[in-house]
Amino acid sequence: MPRIYYFLPGRTDPVSETSAGWRSALPLQRHAARAPFPENPEFGWTHGVYFQTARDFLERNRYALLVRAVSSRLKRPVNVAEISLIQITIMKHGAFYHPALVQVAGFSEPLFFVLNAAVSKNGKQILHQEFEALARLGQIKGHAAYLPRVYGQASVPTPSGDTAEMFLGDWFAGFHEFHLSKDNDASAFNLRVWDDVKGHHFLSDKQSLAVYQQAAGILTSYYNPVTFEQIFPWHHAAGDFIVREDGFGMDVRLITVRQYAPLFDEGRKTRKESAPLEQVLFGLLIFLLNLSLRMRIDRIDGTGELVWAKESALAPVWKGFLEGLRMNRFGMPASNDLISKFKAYLFQICVSDAFELARAAAGGFHPEAAERELIALHLIDHVAALWAIITQGGGGQ
């Protein structure tokens, strides 16, 4: 059987049952992860319990799930005896998940997978929804692979009688989380990549705009214009998007789909029938407004106060939206004909009506969410700038 080693975030030395880190509490979210870990956690989850549960998940049926994942990646049958070593590294602690990087050795080069684990009641429910959504969206024929492929999920008991819900998926190697941060040499917040190898660094304006454009394109490409189903909610502050820099430019991926459903009830009624064009166009408008607002919201360095991205991000969002429609593979082909019809539809919408619709779209946040106050502060300027880009042909055609 493979040898298995366990690592804490940012550590190069493995932990074992005799290590203090093994007995330390598992933080329930990334804010708590900054504080020293208590030796006697009250809620029962330690790093050691997490690692043992992750091992039990991978060992089920003689590593059948991991073997299937490796076989899929290598595109050939694989025997468990070929796997010589497994490293499990806890990467971060989110509001719902505790993802781990699973590195598999024994082949010409290491293979990387993500093991998403949920230990809270809400996290377990969301994990089930996410696995089903990722599996479903991964089956869209002809769609580019912007989401991680998933291989299987299971409920795993712990020695204390609790359970964890887990699923295994692809890890996007070489990609990193990014957030708005304060650049000492600039007057505004800029995108900063959390690269632990090259070091955290700021993107250039050109690179940042490419990130916003690709992120908008990805979300739009998965939007179903007939049923109004979409990936929602998503948050820059949660690190939902990741980026890789290479010689060809910026490469963006979306690593989570908490839910894939229509935002309003009319979509459910038309799921198996053609929606009227007027309804399709109105749905696209609401989607665009919501997309443009949320694309500008982040938290400073991922955990700080809410911050609003620069207006220059809007043109790439509009361009990415159009590119996403062209990539769309759902029931009503989002051809150039639909795009032209939508543009004509937008020209019939006055900016004041767009403002009211955008204000309604912002209502998707919880009534007490700080994001609502932030949007209200910028909404007039935001809609005016977006409408100027649309009506004046900015951001591409």
Short mmCIF file of C-alpha atoms in Angstrom, two decimals:
data_model
loop_
_atom_site.label_atom_id
_atom_site.label_comp_id
_atom_site.label_asym_id
_atom_site.label_seq_id
_atom_site.Cartn_x
_atom_site.Cartn_y
_atom_site.Cartn_z
CA MET A 1 0.00 0.00 0.00
CA PRO A 2 1.15 3.59 -0.58
CA ARG A 3 3.01 5.47 2.14
CA ILE A 4 1.00 8.47 3.38
CA TYR A 5 2.37 11.71 4.84
CA TYR A 6 0.46 14.66 6.29
CA PHE A 7 1.29 18.37 6.15
CA LEU A 8 -0.08 21.58 7.64
CA PRO A 9 -0.37 24.73 5.50
CA GLY A 10 2.96 26.34 4.70
CA ARG A 11 4.98 23.61 6.49
CA THR A 12 7.63 21.46 4.81
CA ASP A 13 7.95 18.91 7.61
CA PRO A 14 5.21 16.26 7.95
CA VAL A 15 3.12 15.91 11.11
CA SER A 16 2.39 12.65 12.90
CA GLU A 17 0.39 11.45 15.89
CA THR A 18 3.19 12.60 18.20
CA SER A 19 3.21 16.15 16.81
CA ALA A 20 1.58 19.11 18.55
CA GLY A 21 0.06 20.08 15.22
CA TRP A 22 -1.74 16.74 15.07
CA ARG A 23 -3.58 17.53 18.31
CA SER A 24 -4.30 21.19 17.49
CA ALA A 25 -7.81 22.35 16.65
CA LEU A 26 -9.04 22.52 13.10
CA PRO A 27 -9.98 26.20 12.49
CA LEU A 28 -13.60 26.62 11.42
CA GLN A 29 -12.76 29.42 8.97
CA ARG A 30 -9.78 31.33 7.62
CA HIS A 31 -9.98 34.12 10.23
CA ALA A 32 -9.56 31.59 13.05
CA ALA A 33 -6.64 30.02 11.21
CA ARG A 34 -4.59 33.14 11.93
CA ALA A 35 -4.78 32.62 15.69
CA PRO A 36 -2.75 30.08 17.69
CA PHE A 37 -4.44 26.69 17.74
CA PRO A 38 -5.83 25.59 21.14
CA GLU A 39 -4.49 22.30 22.43
CA ASN A 40 -7.90 21.02 23.54
CA PRO A 41 -10.48 21.92 20.88
CA GLU A 42 -14.04 22.06 22.18
CA PHE A 43 -15.80 21.06 18.96
CA GLY A 44 -13.87 17.80 18.55
CA TRP A 45 -12.16 18.34 15.21
CA THR A 46 -8.37 18.33 15.35
CA HIS A 47 -5.94 18.24 12.46
CA GLY A 48 -5.25 14.63 13.38
CA VAL A 49 -8.93 13.68 13.14
CA TYR A 50 -9.07 15.44 9.77
CA PHE A 51 -6.02 13.59 8.43
CA GLN A 52 -7.25 10.19 9.65
CA THR A 53 -10.68 10.80 8.09
CA ALA A 54 -9.06 11.86 4.82
CA ARG A 55 -6.97 8.69 4.86
CA ASP A 56 -10.06 6.55 5.48
CA PHE A 57 -11.77 8.24 2.55
CA LEU A 58 -8.89 7.51 0.18
CA GLU A 59 -8.36 3.93 1.42
CA ARG A 60 -11.96 2.86 0.83
CA ASN A 61 -12.18 -0.25 -1.36
CA ARG A 62 -8.40 -0.45 -1.76
CA TYR A 63 -8.05 3.14 -3.01
CA ALA A 64 -10.65 2.51 -5.75
CA LEU A 65 -11.66 6.16 -6.10
CA LEU A 66 -8.08 7.44 -6.23
CA VAL A 67 -7.11 4.73 -8.70
CA ARG A 68 -10.02 5.75 -10.93
CA ALA A 69 -8.99 9.40 -10.74
CA VAL A 70 -5.36 8.60 -11.60
CA SER A 71 -6.47 6.35 -14.46
CA SER A 72 -8.63 9.15 -15.83
CA ARG A 73 -5.77 11.63 -15.69
CA LEU A 74 -3.26 9.27 -17.30
CA LYS A 75 -5.85 7.90 -19.76
CA ARG A 76 -4.84 4.30 -19.05
CA PRO A 77 -5.67 1.58 -16.48
CA VAL A 78 -3.76 1.97 -13.21
CA ASN A 79 -3.10 -0.54 -10.42
CA VAL A 80 -2.94 0.64 -6.81
CA ALA A 81 0.52 -0.94 -6.55
CA GLU A 82 1.80 1.78 -8.91
CA ILE A 83 1.02 4.46 -6.31
CA SER A 84 4.11 4.67 -4.12
CA LEU A 85 3.38 7.73 -1.99
CA ILE A 86 0.52 10.07 -1.07
CA GLN A 87 0.92 13.48 0.55
CA ILE A 88 -2.13 15.14 2.11
CA THR A 89 -1.72 18.86 2.79
CA ILE A 90 -4.46 20.97 4.35
CA MET A 91 -4.52 24.12 2.24
CA LYS A 92 -6.97 26.50 3.92
CA HIS A 93 -10.07 26.75 6.09
CA GLY A 94 -13.15 28.24 4.46
CA ALA A 95 -16.61 29.01 5.76
CA PHE A 96 -17.83 25.62 4.53
CA TYR A 97 -14.86 23.49 3.43
CA HIS A 98 -11.41 22.44 4.54
CA PRO A 99 -9.74 21.57 1.21
CA ALA A 100 -6.60 19.46 1.08
CA LEU A 101 -4.10 18.95 -1.70
CA VAL A 102 -3.55 15.26 -2.43
CA GLN A 103 -0.24 14.67 -4.21
CA VAL A 104 0.22 11.22 -5.72
CA ALA A 105 3.68 9.85 -6.61
CA GLY A 106 4.79 6.77 -8.51
CA PHE A 107 4.47 8.00 -12.06
CA SER A 108 6.63 10.03 -14.45
CA GLU A 109 5.50 13.17 -12.65
CA PRO A 110 3.40 13.90 -9.55
CA LEU A 111 -0.38 14.06 -9.93
CA PHE A 112 -2.46 16.55 -7.93
CA PHE A 113 -6.04 16.26 -6.70
CA VAL A 114 -8.23 18.23 -4.33
CA LEU A 115 -9.99 16.58 -1.42
CA ASN A 116 -12.82 18.84 -0.28
CA ALA A 117 -14.02 18.10 3.25
CA ALA A 118 -17.03 19.51 5.10
CA VAL A 119 -17.44 19.02 8.84
CA SER A 120 -20.23 21.50 9.66
CA LYS A 121 -23.93 20.95 9.01
CA ASN A 122 -24.14 23.73 6.43
CA GLY A 123 -20.89 22.68 4.83
CA LYS A 124 -22.08 19.09 4.39
CA GLN A 125 -25.27 20.23 2.68
CA ILE A 126 -23.42 22.55 0.33
CA LEU A 127 -20.82 19.90 -0.48
CA HIS A 128 -23.55 17.56 -1.76
CA GLN A 129 -24.98 20.34 -3.93
CA GLU A 130 -21.55 21.24 -5.25
CA PHE A 131 -20.58 17.72 -6.18
CA GLU A 132 -23.80 17.26 -8.15
CA ALA A 133 -23.38 20.64 -9.87
CA LEU A 134 -19.76 20.00 -10.84
CA ALA A 135 -20.61 16.53 -12.12
CA ARG A 136 -23.48 17.92 -14.19
CA LEU A 137 -21.59 20.87 -15.66
CA GLY A 138 -18.62 18.64 -16.40
CA GLN A 139 -20.77 16.64 -18.82
CA ILE A 140 -21.54 19.57 -21.15
CA LYS A 141 -20.22 18.49 -24.53
CA GLY A 142 -17.83 20.86 -26.23
CA HIS A 143 -17.41 23.12 -23.21
CA ALA A 144 -13.94 24.14 -22.15
CA ALA A 145 -12.78 22.70 -18.82
CA TYR A 146 -12.94 25.76 -16.56
CA LEU A 147 -14.16 23.73 -13.57
CA PRO A 148 -12.48 20.88 -11.71
CA ARG A 149 -13.52 17.39 -12.75
CA VAL A 150 -14.94 15.38 -9.83
CA TYR A 151 -14.55 11.63 -9.30
CA GLY A 152 -16.65 10.62 -6.28
CA GLN A 153 -17.98 11.55 -2.85
CA ALA A 154 -18.63 9.74 0.43
CA SER A 155 -19.67 10.22 4.05
CA VAL A 156 -16.80 9.14 6.30
CA PRO A 157 -17.23 8.38 10.04
CA THR A 158 -14.68 9.54 12.59
CA PRO A 159 -13.52 7.81 15.80
CA SER A 160 -15.58 10.33 17.83
CA GLY A 161 -18.81 9.32 16.10
CA ASP A 162 -19.00 12.40 13.90
CA THR A 163 -18.86 12.31 10.08
CA ALA A 164 -17.24 14.30 7.33
CA GLU A 165 -18.55 14.66 3.80
CA MET A 166 -15.78 14.49 1.22
CA PHE A 167 -15.28 14.47 -2.53
CA LEU A 168 -12.24 14.09 -4.76
CA GLY A 169 -11.60 16.29 -7.77
CA ASP A 170 -8.87 17.70 -9.96
CA TRP A 171 -6.42 20.21 -8.55
CA PHE A 172 -5.37 23.01 -10.90
CA ALA A 173 -1.61 22.87 -10.48
CA GLY A 174 0.26 26.15 -10.90
CA PHE A 175 -2.84 28.27 -10.23
CA HIS A 176 -3.10 30.68 -7.31
CA GLU A 177 -5.67 32.64 -5.36
CA PHE A 178 -5.76 36.39 -5.90
CA HIS A 179 -7.34 39.38 -4.15
CA LEU A 180 -7.43 43.13 -4.22
CA SER A 181 -4.67 44.55 -2.07
CA LYS A 182 -3.09 47.91 -1.32
CA ASP A 183 -0.06 48.61 -3.45
CA ASN A 184 2.23 51.09 -1.72
CA ASP A 185 3.16 52.58 -5.08
CA ALA A 186 -0.44 53.14 -6.21
CA SER A 187 -3.39 55.16 -4.99
CA ALA A 188 -5.93 52.37 -5.59
CA PHE A 189 -6.32 48.70 -4.78
CA ASN A 190 -4.89 46.25 -7.31
CA LEU A 191 -5.01 42.49 -7.81
CA ARG A 192 -2.34 40.59 -5.92
CA VAL A 193 -1.56 36.93 -6.63
CA TRP A 194 -0.87 34.62 -3.69
CA ASP A 195 2.04 32.73 -5.21
CA ASP A 196 3.96 30.90 -2.49
CA VAL A 197 6.70 29.90 -4.94
CA LYS A 198 7.52 33.19 -6.69
CA GLY A 199 6.18 35.25 -3.83
CA HIS A 200 3.00 37.29 -3.55
CA HIS A 201 3.00 39.94 -6.25
CA PHE A 202 0.78 42.49 -7.96
CA LEU A 203 -0.49 42.06 -11.49
CA SER A 204 -0.09 44.78 -14.06
CA ASP A 205 -3.20 46.68 -15.17
CA LYS A 206 -3.25 44.68 -18.40
CA GLN A 207 -3.02 41.38 -16.54
CA SER A 208 -5.72 42.39 -14.06
CA LEU A 209 -8.14 43.34 -16.82
CA ALA A 210 -7.52 39.96 -18.49
CA VAL A 211 -8.43 38.24 -15.22
CA TYR A 212 -11.73 40.10 -14.93
CA GLN A 213 -12.53 39.40 -18.57
CA GLN A 214 -11.90 35.66 -18.27
CA ALA A 215 -13.79 35.37 -14.97
CA ALA A 216 -16.84 37.09 -16.52
CA GLY A 217 -16.56 34.87 -19.59
CA ILE A 218 -16.44 31.68 -17.52
CA LEU A 219 -19.57 32.52 -15.52
CA THR A 220 -21.46 33.58 -18.66
CA SER A 221 -20.48 30.45 -20.54
CA TYR A 222 -22.20 28.36 -17.85
CA TYR A 223 -25.33 30.54 -17.77
CA ASN A 224 -28.37 28.81 -19.29
CA PRO A 225 -30.35 31.54 -21.12
CA VAL A 226 -33.45 29.36 -21.36
CA THR A 227 -33.81 28.15 -17.78
CA PHE A 228 -31.88 31.02 -16.14
CA GLU A 229 -29.73 28.48 -14.29
CA GLN A 230 -26.38 29.87 -13.28
CA ILE A 231 -23.43 29.41 -10.98
CA PHE A 232 -24.45 31.32 -7.87
CA PRO A 233 -23.39 32.44 -5.32
CA TRP A 234 -19.73 33.10 -6.03
CA HIS A 235 -17.32 35.46 -4.27
CA HIS A 236 -13.90 36.88 -5.06
CA ALA A 237 -13.38 37.18 -1.31
CA ALA A 238 -13.69 33.41 -0.91
CA GLY A 239 -11.01 32.75 -3.52
CA ASP A 240 -13.47 31.11 -5.93
CA PHE A 241 -11.37 32.11 -8.95
CA ILE A 242 -7.70 31.25 -9.37
CA VAL A 243 -5.14 32.37 -11.93
CA ARG A 244 -1.97 31.11 -13.60
CA GLU A 245 0.54 33.32 -15.37
CA ASP A 246 2.37 31.83 -18.33
CA GLY A 247 4.05 32.91 -21.52
CA PHE A 248 0.71 33.19 -23.30
CA GLY A 249 -0.92 35.51 -20.75
CA MET A 250 -3.38 34.92 -17.95
CA ASP A 251 -5.27 31.68 -17.42
CA VAL A 252 -8.28 31.71 -15.05
CA ARG A 253 -10.27 28.85 -13.51
CA LEU A 254 -13.30 28.61 -11.21
CA ILE A 255 -12.78 26.08 -8.44
CA THR A 256 -16.21 25.93 -6.79
CA VAL A 257 -19.90 25.74 -7.73
CA ARG A 258 -21.89 26.02 -4.51
CA GLN A 259 -25.16 25.94 -6.41
CA TYR A 260 -26.39 25.79 -9.99
CA ALA A 261 -30.00 26.97 -10.19
CA PRO A 262 -32.21 29.74 -11.64
CA LEU A 263 -32.26 32.99 -9.71
CA PHE A 264 -35.99 33.52 -10.26
CA ASP A 265 -38.94 31.15 -10.48
CA GLU A 266 -39.82 31.70 -14.14
CA GLY A 267 -36.83 29.59 -15.07
CA ARG A 268 -38.30 26.50 -13.45
CA LYS A 269 -41.42 26.76 -15.58
CA THR A 270 -39.48 26.81 -18.84
CA ARG A 271 -36.84 24.21 -18.10
CA LYS A 272 -38.20 21.77 -20.69
CA GLU A 273 -39.63 24.22 -23.18
CA SER A 274 -38.45 27.19 -25.18
CA ALA A 275 -38.61 30.47 -23.33
CA PRO A 276 -39.99 33.53 -25.15
CA LEU A 277 -37.22 35.70 -26.57
CA GLU A 278 -38.29 38.66 -24.43
CA GLN A 279 -37.87 36.52 -21.33
CA VAL A 280 -34.47 35.29 -22.49
CA LEU A 281 -33.27 38.84 -23.08
CA PHE A 282 -34.56 40.09 -19.74
CA GLY A 283 -32.86 37.18 -17.99
CA LEU A 284 -29.59 38.04 -19.74
CA LEU A 285 -29.91 41.65 -18.58
CA ILE A 286 -30.40 40.67 -14.92
CA PHE A 287 -27.50 38.24 -15.19
CA LEU A 288 -25.24 40.93 -16.68
CA LEU A 289 -26.11 43.50 -14.02
CA ASN A 290 -25.55 41.03 -11.20
CA LEU A 291 -22.30 39.86 -12.79
CA SER A 292 -20.97 43.40 -13.19
CA LEU A 293 -21.72 44.30 -9.57
CA ARG A 294 -20.28 41.20 -7.93
CA MET A 295 -17.20 41.21 -10.13
CA ARG A 296 -16.14 44.49 -8.47
CA ILE A 297 -16.49 43.26 -4.85
CA ASP A 298 -13.65 41.69 -2.89
CA ARG A 299 -12.12 41.83 0.58
CA ILE A 300 -8.70 43.34 1.07
CA ASP A 301 -6.25 40.44 0.99
CA GLY A 302 -9.21 38.05 1.11
CA THR A 303 -10.11 38.61 4.76
CA GLY A 304 -10.08 42.37 5.33
CA GLU A 305 -12.73 44.99 4.78
CA LEU A 306 -14.86 45.01 1.64
CA VAL A 307 -13.37 46.90 -1.27
CA TRP A 308 -14.66 48.02 -4.69
CA ALA A 309 -12.60 47.32 -7.82
CA LYS A 310 -11.62 50.15 -10.13
CA GLU A 311 -14.00 51.27 -12.90
CA SER A 312 -11.51 50.02 -15.48
CA ALA A 313 -12.68 46.48 -14.64
CA LEU A 314 -16.07 47.13 -16.25
CA ALA A 315 -15.06 47.08 -19.91
CA PRO A 316 -13.38 43.65 -19.54
CA VAL A 317 -16.49 42.34 -17.74
CA TRP A 318 -18.67 43.40 -20.68
CA LYS A 319 -16.24 41.92 -23.19
CA GLY A 320 -15.99 38.71 -21.18
CA PHE A 321 -19.78 38.52 -21.01
CA LEU A 322 -19.99 38.62 -24.82
CA GLU A 323 -17.24 36.01 -25.16
CA GLY A 324 -19.03 33.80 -22.66
CA LEU A 325 -22.21 33.95 -24.73
CA ARG A 326 -20.29 32.85 -27.79
CA MET A 327 -18.88 29.87 -25.84
CA ASN A 328 -22.33 28.96 -24.47
CA ARG A 329 -23.49 25.39 -25.18
CA PHE A 330 -27.02 25.33 -23.75
CA GLY A 331 -30.50 24.76 -25.20
CA MET A 332 -30.76 28.06 -27.07
CA PRO A 333 -27.45 28.46 -28.89
CA ALA A 334 -26.00 31.82 -27.89
CA SER A 335 -25.00 32.67 -31.43
CA ASN A 336 -24.03 36.05 -32.76
CA ASP A 337 -27.68 36.44 -33.69
CA LEU A 338 -28.72 36.28 -30.03
CA ILE A 339 -25.90 38.64 -29.12
CA SER A 340 -27.06 41.17 -31.69
CA LYS A 341 -30.64 40.86 -30.44
CA PHE A 342 -29.46 41.41 -26.87
CA LYS A 343 -27.45 44.48 -27.84
CA ALA A 344 -30.52 45.92 -29.60
CA TYR A 345 -32.56 45.13 -26.49
CA LEU A 346 -30.07 47.00 -24.29
CA PHE A 347 -30.35 50.11 -26.46
CA GLN A 348 -34.05 50.20 -25.59
CA ILE A 349 -33.26 50.31 -21.86
CA CYS A 350 -32.66 53.80 -20.47
CA VAL A 351 -29.99 54.22 -17.83
CA SER A 352 -32.54 55.06 -15.12
CA ASP A 353 -34.36 51.75 -15.72
CA ALA A 354 -31.04 49.94 -15.70
CA PHE A 355 -30.28 51.57 -12.35
CA GLU A 356 -33.54 50.28 -10.84
CA LEU A 357 -32.93 46.79 -12.18
CA ALA A 358 -29.35 46.83 -10.84
CA ARG A 359 -30.61 47.92 -7.43
CA ALA A 360 -33.04 44.99 -7.50
CA ALA A 361 -30.24 42.62 -8.54
CA ALA A 362 -28.21 43.79 -5.55
CA GLY A 363 -31.03 42.53 -3.34
CA GLY A 364 -29.62 39.04 -3.76
CA PHE A 365 -27.37 39.69 -0.78
CA HIS A 366 -28.58 39.05 2.76
CA PRO A 367 -30.45 42.13 4.10
CA GLU A 368 -27.71 42.72 6.68
CA ALA A 369 -24.79 41.98 4.36
CA ALA A 370 -22.16 44.72 4.18
CA GLU A 371 -22.04 44.24 0.41
CA ARG A 372 -25.43 45.96 0.08
CA GLU A 373 -24.08 49.15 1.64
CA LEU A 374 -21.00 49.04 -0.57
CA ILE A 375 -23.10 48.61 -3.72
CA ALA A 376 -25.48 51.39 -2.72
CA LEU A 377 -22.50 53.72 -2.34
CA HIS A 378 -21.27 53.06 -5.89
CA LEU A 379 -24.42 52.01 -7.77
CA ILE A 380 -25.18 55.23 -9.67
CA ASP A 381 -21.63 55.62 -11.00
CA HIS A 382 -21.41 51.90 -11.72
CA VAL A 383 -24.54 51.73 -13.87
CA ALA A 384 -23.69 54.97 -15.67
CA ALA A 385 -20.21 53.68 -16.54
CA LEU A 386 -21.51 50.28 -17.63
CA TRP A 387 -24.17 51.83 -19.85
CA ALA A 388 -21.64 54.16 -21.42
CA ILE A 389 -19.46 51.16 -22.29
CA ILE A 390 -22.42 49.26 -23.78
CA THR A 391 -23.96 52.09 -25.77
CA GLN A 392 -20.65 53.51 -26.97
CA GLY A 393 -19.26 50.15 -28.05
CA GLY A 394 -16.55 49.98 -25.41
CA GLY A 395 -14.99 46.70 -24.28
CA GLY A 396 -15.25 45.00 -27.66
CA GLN A 397 -18.05 43.86 -29.92
#
